[in-house]
Amino acid sequence: MSQALNSPPTLSEQYRGYPERLASQAQESKNRLYSNKTAPESVPRKRGVRLPPDTTQDGFDRAISALQQQIGQQNVVLNDKPLIDGWYLDHPNTHDAFHVVDQEDLVSSAVAYPESTTEVQTIVKWANKYSIPLWPISMGRNLGYGGGAPRVPGSVVVDLGKRMNKILNIDPDNASCVVEPGVSYFELYEEIQRRKLPLWIDCPDLGGGSVLGNAIDRGVGYTPMGDHFANHCGMEIVLPNGELLRTGMGAMPGKYGADNPTWQSFQPAYGPYSDGMFSQSNFGIVCQMGVWLMRETGHQSYLFTFPRDEDFPEIVEAIRPLAQNRILGNIPQLRHVVQELNVTGLPKSHWYSGTGPIPRDVVRKHARNLPTGECSWVFYGTQYGDLAGIESQLEIIKTAFFKIKGTKFFLPSDLPPDHYLHSRAKVCAGIPVLRELDWLNWKPNAAHLFFSPITPTKGADAKVVHDINIRLHEKYGIDLFPTLCVAGREMHYITNIVYDRSSDDEKRRSAALMRELIAAAANEGYGEYRTHILFADQVARTYSWGDNALMRFNETIKDALDPNGILAPGRNGIWPKKYRGKGWELLGDETERAIGGGTIEPKKTMSRL
Ligand code: ADP
């Protein structure tokens, strides 16, 4: 499809934009993706504004105009225009850009844009009064997990990022900052550069997301401070009844009304450590967060290739002691060689013209012509510190990995400038990039779901999950793209399930694959660390030990904090009392059945909520 493409926004133009240094890359990336697009940019909507459950048009109109009066007409916008999936840097906050079910299904009724914590409180009190569910997002760029879409159609999305996008403080001595939800990795990085501070941020594979949003969704990055939630320190939260809470040392008032001076220095403070309850939950809206930064240091990225598919458990066994001894500098990634093909940004059709998953021997044939040569697994690592330290660490790592026959080692200088390792080297030094977008060119209109189970860092466990993935991807005829983020005791085994948004058949197979993967992994005792909103109920139910003790605990807290059930119902499978047992949970094949025209509605007609 040939289209004249608008330039995506720059950071100076819009808080969701990209830095000038990435201008040509952003434009090229967008052009490449659109050149592969066959679906129209938007289609006429089948329905009007999707109302919140159990709300009449009249009641909704009155509620919306009341909110408009309180925070400004222009700051409460109805979701009544054509839905546009857009592209990573012009993503929508009206629906899930990577829709699995019908594009019009998981939609909001309206979007509210608060300017301050006080306005967030106003919105929450309004939602309680009118019994309208809210769905807070920071920036809505967690594509693959639901993006900006609410789990309950017709919720009012609270887009915090648009107007609450300030870096409130950077403390170079404490190596920390305080951010609002709309501060992206790009923005934080550029500001640190502008101030010439000797500090690093930690960013995920793509730099456009919210620093705060990613941390509370427990996302990961790749410097030694890659566990984002573990490196946050203190939050300001609006509770579902509109009250305000500061966690950590922030709970102690500072002198003369100032913020507590230790708020970004010590995480737990006194008493139960409450911060965790506000990550992957629907217990509060986080309006500010302290984030620790890293001191600038030397670094060296590198990669190893391993020749055989069967080397996989042995590689994991070799990584474990290196990680436990903290020889490995960060959370390295182990990727299957098929990922070397897709990070080139070339479409699948470039490599393979057949239907079905790309065969292993075709991958092998093409890998032979890539700079890293024929191999099966590729390990991307980075070491930190001074030169002597890095060299001695690399010697230990080489000794361990070279025990696996046929292993090869590469530095960035061994590889051409467009090799993915150069982009990894940036991410591993806390420089946010866009390169990871390239594998979305794999197929037309591509979107993805992540299947993300956790296993112990043990070859035998890793093999069980890997074998499940191989078997089920084959069953559903979908390419398997494994990327493993390996720490000393656990690994995030992440597969990207890439599907064509214009094909209901592909969507249905992808959803069915997800559902079966979750169930098969749980059968073996492996659970996901994060999932798309459509699979949240199923994943939550796999954590069922002790007659669902954990969910009953979460529900008790939910009902105490949110008796009217207004805040993000269904997030992470936690439903407030007024929705529970009324058919909202998606535990069977409802998602597959809803694809191509069905709706994610409660199964039974709701009586009175
Ligand atoms: P990103 O940071 O990648 O742009 P989002 O803003 O979409 O991601 O955040 C991911 C998810 O975390 C959202 O869908 C929402 O459920 C939740 N979330 C994000 N920001 C907040 C917040 N400030 N308070 C409460 N929940 C939030």
PDB file of C-alpha atoms in Angstrom, residues 8 21 231 250 261 284 376 423 557 573:
ATOM      1  CA  PRO A   8       6.072  10.937  13.391  1.00  0.00           C
ATOM      2  CA  ARG A  21      18.909  12.105  16.924  1.00  0.00           C
ATOM      3  CA  ASN A 231      14.923   0.180  41.122  1.00  0.00           C
ATOM      4  CA  GLY A 250       7.512   9.794  51.445  1.00  0.00           C
ATOM      5  CA  PRO A 261      14.579  14.171  51.904  1.00  0.00           C
ATOM      6  CA  GLY A 284      -4.342   2.827  42.930  1.00  0.00           C
ATOM      7  CA  SER A 376      21.372 -22.004  16.576  1.00  0.00           C
ATOM      8  CA  SER A 423      21.797  -1.456  18.738  1.00  0.00           C
ATOM      9  CA  ILE A 557      -7.869  -5.842  49.386  1.00  0.00           C
ATOM     10  CA  GLY A 573      -7.458 -10.891  36.737  1.00  0.00           C
TER      11      GLY A 573
END
